[in-house]
Short mmCIF file of C-alpha atoms and ligand atoms in Angstrom, two decimals:
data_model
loop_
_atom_site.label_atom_id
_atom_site.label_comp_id
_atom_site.label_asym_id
_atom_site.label_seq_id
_atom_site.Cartn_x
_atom_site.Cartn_y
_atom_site.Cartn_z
CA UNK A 8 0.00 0.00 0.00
CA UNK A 9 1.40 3.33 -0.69
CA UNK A 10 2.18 6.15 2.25
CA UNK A 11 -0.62 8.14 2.56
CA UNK A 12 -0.55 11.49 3.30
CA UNK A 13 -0.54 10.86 6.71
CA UNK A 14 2.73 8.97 6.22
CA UNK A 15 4.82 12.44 5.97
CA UNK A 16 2.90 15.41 7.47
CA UNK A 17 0.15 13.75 9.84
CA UNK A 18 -3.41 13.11 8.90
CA UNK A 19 -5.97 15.79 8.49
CA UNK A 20 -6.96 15.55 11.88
CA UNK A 21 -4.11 16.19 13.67
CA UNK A 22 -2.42 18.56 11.43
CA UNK A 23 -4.07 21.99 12.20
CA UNK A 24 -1.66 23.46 14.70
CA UNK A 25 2.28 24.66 13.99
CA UNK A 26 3.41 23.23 17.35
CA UNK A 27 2.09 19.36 15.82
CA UNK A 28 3.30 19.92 12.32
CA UNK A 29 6.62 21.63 13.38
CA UNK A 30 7.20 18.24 15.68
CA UNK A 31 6.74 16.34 12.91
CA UNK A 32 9.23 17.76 10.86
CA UNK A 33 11.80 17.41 12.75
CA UNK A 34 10.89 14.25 13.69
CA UNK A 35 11.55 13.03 10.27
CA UNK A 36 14.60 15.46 10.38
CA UNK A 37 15.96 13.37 13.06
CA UNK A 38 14.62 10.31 11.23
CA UNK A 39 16.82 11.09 8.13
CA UNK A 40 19.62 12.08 10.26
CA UNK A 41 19.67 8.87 12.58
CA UNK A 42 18.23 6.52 8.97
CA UNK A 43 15.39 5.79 11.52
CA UNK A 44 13.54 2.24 10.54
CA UNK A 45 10.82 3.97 8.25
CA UNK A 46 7.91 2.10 9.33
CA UNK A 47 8.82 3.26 13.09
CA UNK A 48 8.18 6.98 11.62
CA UNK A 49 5.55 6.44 10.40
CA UNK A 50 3.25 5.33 13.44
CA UNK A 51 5.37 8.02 15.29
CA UNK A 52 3.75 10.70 13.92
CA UNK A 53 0.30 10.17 14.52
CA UNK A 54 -1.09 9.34 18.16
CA UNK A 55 -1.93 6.14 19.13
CA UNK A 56 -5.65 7.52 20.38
CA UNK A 57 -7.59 10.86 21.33
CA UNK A 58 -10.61 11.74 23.21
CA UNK A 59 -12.73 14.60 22.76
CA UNK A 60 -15.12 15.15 25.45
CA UNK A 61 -17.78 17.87 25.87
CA UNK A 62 -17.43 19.11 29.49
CA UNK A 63 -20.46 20.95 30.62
CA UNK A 64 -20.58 22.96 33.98
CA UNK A 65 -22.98 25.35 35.93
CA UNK A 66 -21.62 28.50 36.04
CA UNK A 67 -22.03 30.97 39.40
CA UNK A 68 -24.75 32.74 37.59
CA UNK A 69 -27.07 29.34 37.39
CA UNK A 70 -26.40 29.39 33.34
CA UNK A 71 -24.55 26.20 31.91
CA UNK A 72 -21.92 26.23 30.08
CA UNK A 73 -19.97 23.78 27.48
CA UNK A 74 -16.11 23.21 27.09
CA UNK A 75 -14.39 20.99 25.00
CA UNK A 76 -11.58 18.68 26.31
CA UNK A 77 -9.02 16.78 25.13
CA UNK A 78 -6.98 13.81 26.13
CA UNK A 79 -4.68 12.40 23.60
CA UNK A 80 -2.02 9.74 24.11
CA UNK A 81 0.62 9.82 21.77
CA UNK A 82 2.72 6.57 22.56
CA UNK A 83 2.44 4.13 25.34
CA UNK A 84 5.32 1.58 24.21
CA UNK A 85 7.38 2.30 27.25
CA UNK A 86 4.65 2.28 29.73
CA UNK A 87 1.48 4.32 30.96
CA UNK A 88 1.15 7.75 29.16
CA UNK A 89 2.24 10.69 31.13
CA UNK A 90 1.66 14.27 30.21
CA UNK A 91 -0.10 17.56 31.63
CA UNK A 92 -3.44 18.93 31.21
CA UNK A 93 -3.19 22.80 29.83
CA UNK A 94 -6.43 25.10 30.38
CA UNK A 95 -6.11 27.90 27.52
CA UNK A 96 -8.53 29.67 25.29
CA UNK A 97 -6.85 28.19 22.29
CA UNK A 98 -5.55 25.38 23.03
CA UNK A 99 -7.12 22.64 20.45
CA UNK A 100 -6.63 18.63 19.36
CA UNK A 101 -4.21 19.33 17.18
CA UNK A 102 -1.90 21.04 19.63
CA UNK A 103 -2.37 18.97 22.60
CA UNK A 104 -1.37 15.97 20.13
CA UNK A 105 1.79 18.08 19.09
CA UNK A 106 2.51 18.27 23.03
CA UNK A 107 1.99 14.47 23.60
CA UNK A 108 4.58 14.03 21.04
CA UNK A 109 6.89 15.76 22.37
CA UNK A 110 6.04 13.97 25.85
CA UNK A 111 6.72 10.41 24.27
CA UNK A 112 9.97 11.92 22.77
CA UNK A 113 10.69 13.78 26.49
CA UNK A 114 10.25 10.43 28.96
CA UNK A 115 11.97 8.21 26.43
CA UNK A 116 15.37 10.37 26.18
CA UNK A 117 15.37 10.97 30.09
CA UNK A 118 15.08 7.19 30.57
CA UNK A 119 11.72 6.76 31.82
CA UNK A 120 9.38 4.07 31.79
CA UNK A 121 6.44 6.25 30.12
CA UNK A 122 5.08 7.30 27.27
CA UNK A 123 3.44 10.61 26.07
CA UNK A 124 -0.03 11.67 26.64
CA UNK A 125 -1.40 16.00 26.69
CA UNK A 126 -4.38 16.97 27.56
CA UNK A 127 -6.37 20.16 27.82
CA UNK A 128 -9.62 22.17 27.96
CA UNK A 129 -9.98 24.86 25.65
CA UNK A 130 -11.19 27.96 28.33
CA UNK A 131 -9.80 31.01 29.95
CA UNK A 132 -8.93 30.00 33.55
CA UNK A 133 -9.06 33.18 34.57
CA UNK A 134 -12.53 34.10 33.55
CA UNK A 135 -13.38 30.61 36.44
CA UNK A 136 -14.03 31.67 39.73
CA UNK A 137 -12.65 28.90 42.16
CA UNK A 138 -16.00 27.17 42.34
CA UNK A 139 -16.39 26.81 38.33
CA UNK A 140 -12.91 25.50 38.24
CA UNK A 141 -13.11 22.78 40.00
CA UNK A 142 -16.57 21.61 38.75
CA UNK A 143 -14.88 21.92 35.18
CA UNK A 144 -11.63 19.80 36.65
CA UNK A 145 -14.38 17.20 38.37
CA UNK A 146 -16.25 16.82 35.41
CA UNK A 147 -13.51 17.01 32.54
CA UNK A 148 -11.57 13.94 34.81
CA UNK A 149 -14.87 11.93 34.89
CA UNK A 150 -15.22 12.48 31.13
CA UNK A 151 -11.93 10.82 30.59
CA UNK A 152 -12.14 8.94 33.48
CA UNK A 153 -12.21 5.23 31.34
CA UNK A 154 -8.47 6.27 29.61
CA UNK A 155 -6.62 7.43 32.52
CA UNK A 156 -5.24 5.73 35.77
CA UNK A 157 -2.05 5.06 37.63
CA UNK A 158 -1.42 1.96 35.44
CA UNK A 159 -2.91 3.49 32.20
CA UNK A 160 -2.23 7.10 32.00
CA UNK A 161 -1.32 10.01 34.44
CA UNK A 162 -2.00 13.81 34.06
CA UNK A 163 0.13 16.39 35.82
CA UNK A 164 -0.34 19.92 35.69
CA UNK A 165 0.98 22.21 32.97
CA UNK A 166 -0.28 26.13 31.80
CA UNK A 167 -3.04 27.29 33.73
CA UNK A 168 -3.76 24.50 36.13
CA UNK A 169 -1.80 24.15 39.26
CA UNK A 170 -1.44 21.41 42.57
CA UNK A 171 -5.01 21.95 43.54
CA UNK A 172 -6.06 20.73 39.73
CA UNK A 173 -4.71 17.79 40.54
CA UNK A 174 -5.98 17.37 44.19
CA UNK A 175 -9.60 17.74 42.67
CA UNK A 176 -8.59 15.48 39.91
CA UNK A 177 -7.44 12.63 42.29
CA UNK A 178 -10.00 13.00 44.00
CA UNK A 179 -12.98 12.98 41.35
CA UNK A 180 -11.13 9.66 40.17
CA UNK A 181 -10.82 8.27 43.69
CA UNK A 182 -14.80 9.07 44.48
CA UNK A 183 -15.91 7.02 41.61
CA UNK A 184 -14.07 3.75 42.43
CA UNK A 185 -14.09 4.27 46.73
CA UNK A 186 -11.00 4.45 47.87
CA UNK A 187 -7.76 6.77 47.11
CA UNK A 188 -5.50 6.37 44.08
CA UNK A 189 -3.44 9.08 44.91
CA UNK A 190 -1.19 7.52 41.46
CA UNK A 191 -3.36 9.30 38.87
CA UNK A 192 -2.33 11.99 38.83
CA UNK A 193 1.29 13.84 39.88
CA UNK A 194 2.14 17.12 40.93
CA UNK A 195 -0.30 17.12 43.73
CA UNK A 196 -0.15 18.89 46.77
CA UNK A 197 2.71 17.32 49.44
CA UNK A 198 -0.35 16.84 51.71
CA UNK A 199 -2.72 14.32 49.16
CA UNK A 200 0.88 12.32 48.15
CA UNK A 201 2.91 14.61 46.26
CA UNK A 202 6.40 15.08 45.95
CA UNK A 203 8.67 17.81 47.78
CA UNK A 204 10.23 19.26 45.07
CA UNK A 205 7.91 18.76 42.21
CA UNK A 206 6.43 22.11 41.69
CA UNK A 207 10.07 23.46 41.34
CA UNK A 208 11.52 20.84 39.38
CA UNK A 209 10.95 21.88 35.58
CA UNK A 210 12.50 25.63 36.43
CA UNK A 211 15.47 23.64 38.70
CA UNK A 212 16.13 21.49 36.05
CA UNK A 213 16.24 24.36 33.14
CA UNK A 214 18.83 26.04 35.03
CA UNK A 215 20.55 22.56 35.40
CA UNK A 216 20.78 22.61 31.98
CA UNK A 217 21.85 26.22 31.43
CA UNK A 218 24.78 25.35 33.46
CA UNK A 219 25.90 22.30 31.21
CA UNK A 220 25.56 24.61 28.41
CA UNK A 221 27.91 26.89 29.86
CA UNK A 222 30.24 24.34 30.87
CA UNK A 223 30.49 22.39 27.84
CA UNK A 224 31.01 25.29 25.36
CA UNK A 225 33.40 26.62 27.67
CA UNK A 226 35.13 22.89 27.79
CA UNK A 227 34.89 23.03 23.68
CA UNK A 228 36.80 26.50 23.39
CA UNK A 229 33.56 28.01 21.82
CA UNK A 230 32.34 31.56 22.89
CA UNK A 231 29.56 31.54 25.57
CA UNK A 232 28.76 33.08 28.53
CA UNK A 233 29.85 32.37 32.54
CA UNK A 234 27.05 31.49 34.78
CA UNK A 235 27.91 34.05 37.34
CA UNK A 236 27.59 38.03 38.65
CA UNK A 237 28.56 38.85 34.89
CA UNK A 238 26.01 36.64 33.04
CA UNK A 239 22.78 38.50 32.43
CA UNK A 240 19.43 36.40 31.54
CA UNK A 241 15.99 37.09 30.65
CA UNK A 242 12.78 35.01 31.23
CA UNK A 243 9.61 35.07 29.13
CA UNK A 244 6.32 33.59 31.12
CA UNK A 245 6.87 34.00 35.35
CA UNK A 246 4.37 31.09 35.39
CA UNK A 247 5.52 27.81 37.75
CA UNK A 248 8.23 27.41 35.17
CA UNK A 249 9.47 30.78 34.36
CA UNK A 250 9.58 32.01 38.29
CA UNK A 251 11.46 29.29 39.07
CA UNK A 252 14.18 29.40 36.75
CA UNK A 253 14.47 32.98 37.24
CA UNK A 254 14.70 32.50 40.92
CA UNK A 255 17.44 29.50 40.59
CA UNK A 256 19.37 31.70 38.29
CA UNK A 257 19.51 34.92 40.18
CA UNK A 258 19.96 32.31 43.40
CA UNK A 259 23.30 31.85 41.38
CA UNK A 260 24.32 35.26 41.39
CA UNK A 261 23.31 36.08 37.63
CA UNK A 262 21.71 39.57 36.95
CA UNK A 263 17.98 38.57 36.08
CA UNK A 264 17.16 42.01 33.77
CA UNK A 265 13.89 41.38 32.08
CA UNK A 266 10.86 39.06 32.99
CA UNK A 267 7.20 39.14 31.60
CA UNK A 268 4.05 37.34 31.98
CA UNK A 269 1.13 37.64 29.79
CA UNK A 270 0.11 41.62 31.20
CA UNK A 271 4.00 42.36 30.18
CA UNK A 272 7.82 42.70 30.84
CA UNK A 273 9.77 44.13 33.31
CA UNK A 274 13.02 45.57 32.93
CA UNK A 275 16.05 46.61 35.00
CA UNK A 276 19.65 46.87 33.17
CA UNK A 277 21.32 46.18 36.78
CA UNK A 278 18.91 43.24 38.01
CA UNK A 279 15.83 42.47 39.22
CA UNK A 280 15.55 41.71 42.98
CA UNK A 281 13.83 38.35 41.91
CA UNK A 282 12.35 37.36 45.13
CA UNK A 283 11.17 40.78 45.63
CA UNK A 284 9.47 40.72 41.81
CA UNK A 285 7.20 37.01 43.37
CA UNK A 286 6.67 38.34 46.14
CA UNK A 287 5.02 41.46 44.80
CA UNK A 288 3.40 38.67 41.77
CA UNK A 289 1.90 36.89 44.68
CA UNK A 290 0.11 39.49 46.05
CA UNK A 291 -0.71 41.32 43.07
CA UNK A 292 -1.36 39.02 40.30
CA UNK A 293 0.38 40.57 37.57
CA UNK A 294 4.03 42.07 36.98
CA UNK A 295 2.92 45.77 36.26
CA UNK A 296 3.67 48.41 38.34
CA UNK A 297 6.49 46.82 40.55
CA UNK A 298 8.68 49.45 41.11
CA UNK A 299 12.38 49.66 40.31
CA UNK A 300 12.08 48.29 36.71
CA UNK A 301 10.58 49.63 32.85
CA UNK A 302 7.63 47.99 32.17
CA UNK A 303 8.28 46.46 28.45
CA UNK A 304 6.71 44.61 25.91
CA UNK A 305 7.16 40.54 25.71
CA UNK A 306 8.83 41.47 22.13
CA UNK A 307 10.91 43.73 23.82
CA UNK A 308 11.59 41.31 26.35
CA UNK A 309 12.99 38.56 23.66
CA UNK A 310 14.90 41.10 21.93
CA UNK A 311 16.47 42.37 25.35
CA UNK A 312 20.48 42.44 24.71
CA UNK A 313 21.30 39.78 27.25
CA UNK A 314 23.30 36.25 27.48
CA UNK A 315 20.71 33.74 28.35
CA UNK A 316 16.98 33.78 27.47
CA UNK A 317 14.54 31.64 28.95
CA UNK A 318 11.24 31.36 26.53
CA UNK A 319 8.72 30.03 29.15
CA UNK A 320 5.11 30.45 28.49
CA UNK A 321 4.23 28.91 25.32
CA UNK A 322 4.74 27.62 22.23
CA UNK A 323 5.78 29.57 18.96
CA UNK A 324 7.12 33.08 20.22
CA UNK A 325 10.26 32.79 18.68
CA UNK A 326 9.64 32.92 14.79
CA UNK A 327 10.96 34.22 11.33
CA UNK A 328 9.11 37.59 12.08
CA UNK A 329 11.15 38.21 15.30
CA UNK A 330 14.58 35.87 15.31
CA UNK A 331 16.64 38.73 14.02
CA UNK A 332 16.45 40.66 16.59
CA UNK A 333 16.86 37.79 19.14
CA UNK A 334 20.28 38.59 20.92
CA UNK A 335 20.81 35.77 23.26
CA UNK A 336 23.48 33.32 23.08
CA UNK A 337 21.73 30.64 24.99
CA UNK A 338 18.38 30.06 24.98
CA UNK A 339 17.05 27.12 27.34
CA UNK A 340 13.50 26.34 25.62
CA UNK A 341 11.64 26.33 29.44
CA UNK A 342 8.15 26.57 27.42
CA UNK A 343 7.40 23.11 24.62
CA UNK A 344 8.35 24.42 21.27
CA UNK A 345 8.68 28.19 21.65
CA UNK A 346 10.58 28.75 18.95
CA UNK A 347 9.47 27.60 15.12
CA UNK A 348 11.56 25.88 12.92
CA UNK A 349 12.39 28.27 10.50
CA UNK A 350 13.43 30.68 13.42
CA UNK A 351 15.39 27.61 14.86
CA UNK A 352 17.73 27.27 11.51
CA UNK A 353 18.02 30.74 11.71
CA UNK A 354 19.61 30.75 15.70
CA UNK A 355 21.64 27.94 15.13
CA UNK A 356 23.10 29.00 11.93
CA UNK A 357 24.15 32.25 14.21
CA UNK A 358 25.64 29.82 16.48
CA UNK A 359 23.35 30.30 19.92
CA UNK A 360 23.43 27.62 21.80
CA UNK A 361 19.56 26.06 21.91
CA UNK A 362 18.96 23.58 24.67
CA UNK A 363 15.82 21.98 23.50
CA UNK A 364 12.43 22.01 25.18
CA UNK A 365 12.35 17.73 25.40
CA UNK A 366 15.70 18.19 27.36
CA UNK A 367 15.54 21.56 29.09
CA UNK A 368 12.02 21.10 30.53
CA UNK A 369 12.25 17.46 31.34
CA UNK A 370 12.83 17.94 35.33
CA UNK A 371 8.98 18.75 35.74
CA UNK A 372 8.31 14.91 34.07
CA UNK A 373 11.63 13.44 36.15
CA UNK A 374 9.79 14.64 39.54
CA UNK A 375 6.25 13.46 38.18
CA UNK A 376 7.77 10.17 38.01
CA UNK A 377 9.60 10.21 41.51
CA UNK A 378 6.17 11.20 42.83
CA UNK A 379 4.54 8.11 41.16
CA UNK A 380 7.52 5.71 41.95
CA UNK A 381 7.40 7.27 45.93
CA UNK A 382 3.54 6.66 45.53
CA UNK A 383 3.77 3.12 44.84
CA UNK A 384 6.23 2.57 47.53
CA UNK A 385 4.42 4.62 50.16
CA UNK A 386 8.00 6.21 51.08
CA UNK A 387 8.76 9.39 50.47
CA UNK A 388 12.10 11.15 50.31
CA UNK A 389 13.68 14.48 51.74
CA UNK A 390 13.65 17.45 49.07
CA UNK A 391 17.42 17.20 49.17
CA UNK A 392 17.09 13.01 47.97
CA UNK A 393 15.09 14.31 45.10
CA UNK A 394 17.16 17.17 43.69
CA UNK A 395 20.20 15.21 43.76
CA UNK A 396 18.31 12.09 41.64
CA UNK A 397 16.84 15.05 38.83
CA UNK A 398 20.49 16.42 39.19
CA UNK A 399 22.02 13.01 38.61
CA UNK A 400 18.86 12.20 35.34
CA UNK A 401 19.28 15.42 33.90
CA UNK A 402 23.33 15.54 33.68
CA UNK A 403 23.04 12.05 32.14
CA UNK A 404 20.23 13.17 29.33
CA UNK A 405 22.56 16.41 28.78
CA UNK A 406 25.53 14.00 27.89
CA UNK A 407 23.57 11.64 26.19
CA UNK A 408 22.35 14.59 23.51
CA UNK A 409 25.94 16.17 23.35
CA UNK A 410 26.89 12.50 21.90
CA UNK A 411 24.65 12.40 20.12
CA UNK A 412 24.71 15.94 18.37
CA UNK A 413 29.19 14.90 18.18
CA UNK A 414 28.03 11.65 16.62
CA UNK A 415 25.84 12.99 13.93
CA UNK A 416 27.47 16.70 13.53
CA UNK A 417 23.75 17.79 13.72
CA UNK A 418 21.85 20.48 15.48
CA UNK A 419 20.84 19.86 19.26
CA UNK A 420 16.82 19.83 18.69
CA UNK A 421 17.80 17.19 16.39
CA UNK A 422 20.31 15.41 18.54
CA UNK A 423 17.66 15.58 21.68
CA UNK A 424 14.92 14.51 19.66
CA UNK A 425 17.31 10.86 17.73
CA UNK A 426 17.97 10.54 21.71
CA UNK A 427 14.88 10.19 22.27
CA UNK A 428 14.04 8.31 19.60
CA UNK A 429 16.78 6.11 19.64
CA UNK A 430 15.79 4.03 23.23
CA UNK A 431 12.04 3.97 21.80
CA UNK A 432 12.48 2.68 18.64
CA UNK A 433 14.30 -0.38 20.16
CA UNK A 434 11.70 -1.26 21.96
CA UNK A 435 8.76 -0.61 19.76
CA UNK A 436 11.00 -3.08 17.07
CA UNK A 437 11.57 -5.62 19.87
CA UNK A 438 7.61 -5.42 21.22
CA UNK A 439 6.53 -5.40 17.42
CA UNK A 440 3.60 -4.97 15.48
CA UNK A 441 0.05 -6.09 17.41
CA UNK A 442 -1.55 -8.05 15.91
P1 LIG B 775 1.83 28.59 33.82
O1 LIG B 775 0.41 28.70 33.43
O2 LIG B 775 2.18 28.36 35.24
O3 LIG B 775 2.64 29.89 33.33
C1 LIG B 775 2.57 30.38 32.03
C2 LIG B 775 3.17 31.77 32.03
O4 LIG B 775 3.22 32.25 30.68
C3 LIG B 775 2.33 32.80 32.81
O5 LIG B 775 3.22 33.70 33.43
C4 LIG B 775 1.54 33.52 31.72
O6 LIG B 775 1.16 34.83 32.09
C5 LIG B 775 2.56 33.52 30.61
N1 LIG B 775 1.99 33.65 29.28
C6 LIG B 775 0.94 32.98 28.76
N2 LIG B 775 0.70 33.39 27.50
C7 LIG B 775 1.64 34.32 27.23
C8 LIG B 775 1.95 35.12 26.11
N3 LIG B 775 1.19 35.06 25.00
N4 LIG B 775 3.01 35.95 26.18
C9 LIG B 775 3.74 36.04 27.30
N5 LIG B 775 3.51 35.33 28.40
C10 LIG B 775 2.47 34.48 28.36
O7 LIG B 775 2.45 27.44 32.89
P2 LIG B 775 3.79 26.61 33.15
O8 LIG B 775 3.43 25.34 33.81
O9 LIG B 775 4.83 27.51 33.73
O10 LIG B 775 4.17 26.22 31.65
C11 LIG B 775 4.91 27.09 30.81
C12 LIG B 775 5.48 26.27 29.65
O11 LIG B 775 6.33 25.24 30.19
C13 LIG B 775 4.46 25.54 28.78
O12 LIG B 775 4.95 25.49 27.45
C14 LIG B 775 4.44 24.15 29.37
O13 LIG B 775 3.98 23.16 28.45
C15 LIG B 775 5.92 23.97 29.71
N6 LIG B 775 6.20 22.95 30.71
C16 LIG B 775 5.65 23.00 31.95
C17 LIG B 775 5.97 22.03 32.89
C18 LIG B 775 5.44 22.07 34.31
O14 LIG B 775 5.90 21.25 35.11
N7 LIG B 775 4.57 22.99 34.66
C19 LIG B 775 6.84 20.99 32.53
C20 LIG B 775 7.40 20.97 31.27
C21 LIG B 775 7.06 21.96 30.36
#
């Protein structure tokens, strides 16, 4: 039978976002690159199966109201799926089967046993008061109830949920059976059987990763920047990713000069006091009007003349349009695909130093699976136990893509992404075709 169409750019269903089509390219980049077994391709770049559900609520004003929800699982050769659940007002199939791509691609090349799974409810979380958000959480999670499960598949949080989606997750799905399964879900709260550590892990492990950069083109004689009072770094998104980095890299003496969120940027050319800037977040909600700092635009912000730029809100901010005026000479992809691929050949033809999103974010899906495996177990380690075993994961995935990207003399999003591949293919040869 010959490849149908869905053989090189994804099927019509799946292919209406950039973030899905843009992983599928350079999946087959890698693919060419690494002379991938064809037929592996080829069921790698459509998911294995997707739900849409209809989740309806009762608003506070006694009206109901109808959201659509997703939950797509991308690959489950290496075990259950694992992936977050994003609420956003645009968020749609196609993109949350991009992201659960990019999961399968994330767990395999950190070494996990899991695959890749997304999922997501297309609303503005911050048009929900409390009360509507949890009765959409409760119903979305009984909606996809029959797919999900500690054994089967296990949501975590990601942009615009949080540890309390999860607790009312857990909880819906521990309700309908009668007892708690405290393993479907990770990045709960400490008290319902989460991790210590977990809601700082994906920023931790970005910086991690900024400071391999540093080292290794430092160790290779190429130009790059120190990670200390001289470095200067800017962070785009000061969500539960982007706050954290930006507090573990000023924590390391760097001058922090720009961050933004969604409302804007703020900018200081001798540092922001970065505890100071969340602790004025926390009460306030949004970035502007903290004293001591410019407000600026989040264009500004990613053309700010600095060392190290941390894209951390969302996908596709970095693009043809803008990459010129992109000045960093590291930028650690916090956020899943922030910058397109025509932007990408662009920076790496310059020579900046991308640490891609499947490596650079994978601490936040390294904790998620401490959590489960401390779950199982019923013991639970100190904070310090678990930063030293992301430490140890994430130095090991680092290496594994610089061999890679020496072995193949290609770029790193390519080199993380045959890493990735590499481990999975193996075993989706070995476990064959069902039936
Ligand atoms: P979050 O909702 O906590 O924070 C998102 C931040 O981005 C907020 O500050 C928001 O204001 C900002 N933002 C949203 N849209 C924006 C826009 N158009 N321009 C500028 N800023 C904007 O989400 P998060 O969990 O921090 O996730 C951020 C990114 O990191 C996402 O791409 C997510 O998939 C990825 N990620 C998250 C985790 C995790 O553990 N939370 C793990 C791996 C990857």
């Amino acid at each position: 039978m010959s490849t149908s169409k869905s053989g090189t750019l994804g099927s019509h269903l799946w292919d209406s976002s950039d973030l899905y089509r843009n992983s599928v390219l350079q999946l087959q980049e890698a693919a060419d690159v690494m002379r991938l077994d064809p037929n592996v391709a080829e069921r790698l770049k459509v998911p294995k199966r997707a739900l849409i559900v209809s989740v309806p609520i009762r608003l506070d004003n006694g009206n109901i109201k109808v959201f659509e929800g997703y939950r797509v699982q991308h690959n489950m050769t290496l075990g259950p799926g694992k992936g977050g659940i994003r609420f956003h007002p645009e968020v749609n199939l196609s993109e949350v089967a991009g992201l659960a791509m990019l999961m399968t691609f994330k767990c395999s090349l950190v070494g996990l046993p899991l695959g890749g799974a997304k999922g997501g409810i297309r609303v503005d979380p911050t048009q929900l008061s409390r009360q509507e958000a949890q009765s959409l959480t409760r119903r979305y999670t009984t909606e996809i109830n029959m797919i999900i499960g500690p054994d089967k598949d296990i949501p975590a949080p990601d942009v615009g949920t949080d540890a309390q989606h999860m607790a009312w997750m857990m909880d819906t799905f521990s309700q309908e059976r009668g007892f708690a399964i405290p393993g479907v879900v990770t990045g709960k709260p400490v008290e319902v059987g989460g991790s210590l550590g977990r809601a700082e892990s994906t920023g931790r492990g970005v910086v991690y990763t900024i400071q391999h950069a540093a080292k290794h083109l430092a160790a290779t004689g190429q130009q790059g920047p120190k990670i200390d009072s001289s470095t200067t770094v800017a962070v785009h998104g000061f969500g539960k990713v982007g706050a954290v980095a930006a507090l573990e890299i000023f924590n390391l003496g760097t001058k922090v000069i720009a961050v933004s969120d969604i409302s804007g940027g703020l900018y200081n050319k001798n540092g922001l006091n970065i505890p100071e800037v969340i602790k004025y977040f926390t009460k306030n909600r949004t970035l502007v009007g903290y004293p001591e700092a410019e407000l600026i635009s989040n264009e500004e912000l990613l053309a700010v003349n600095c060392d190290v730029l941390i894209p951390a809100a969302i996908d596709g901010v970095i693009t043809k349009d803008n990459v010129s005026r992109v000045k960093a000479k590291i930028i650690a992809e916090g956020a899943n695909g922030p910058i397109t691929n025509e932007a990408l050949k662009e920076l790496e033809e310059r020579g900046v130093f991308i640490i891609p999103d499947v490596l650079c974010n994978a601490g936040g899906v390294i904790v998620s699976y401490f959590e489960w495996v401390q779950g199982i177990q019923n013991l639970f380690w100190s904070e310090t136990e678990v930063n030293a075993r992301l430490a140890e994961v994430m130095a090991t995935a680092f290496k594994k893509v610089m061999d890679v990207q020496s072995r193949h003399r290609c770029g790193m999003k390519t080199a993380a992404l045959i890493s990735g591949v590499e481990r999975l293919a193996k075993a989706m040869l070995l476990r064959g075709l069902f039936p």
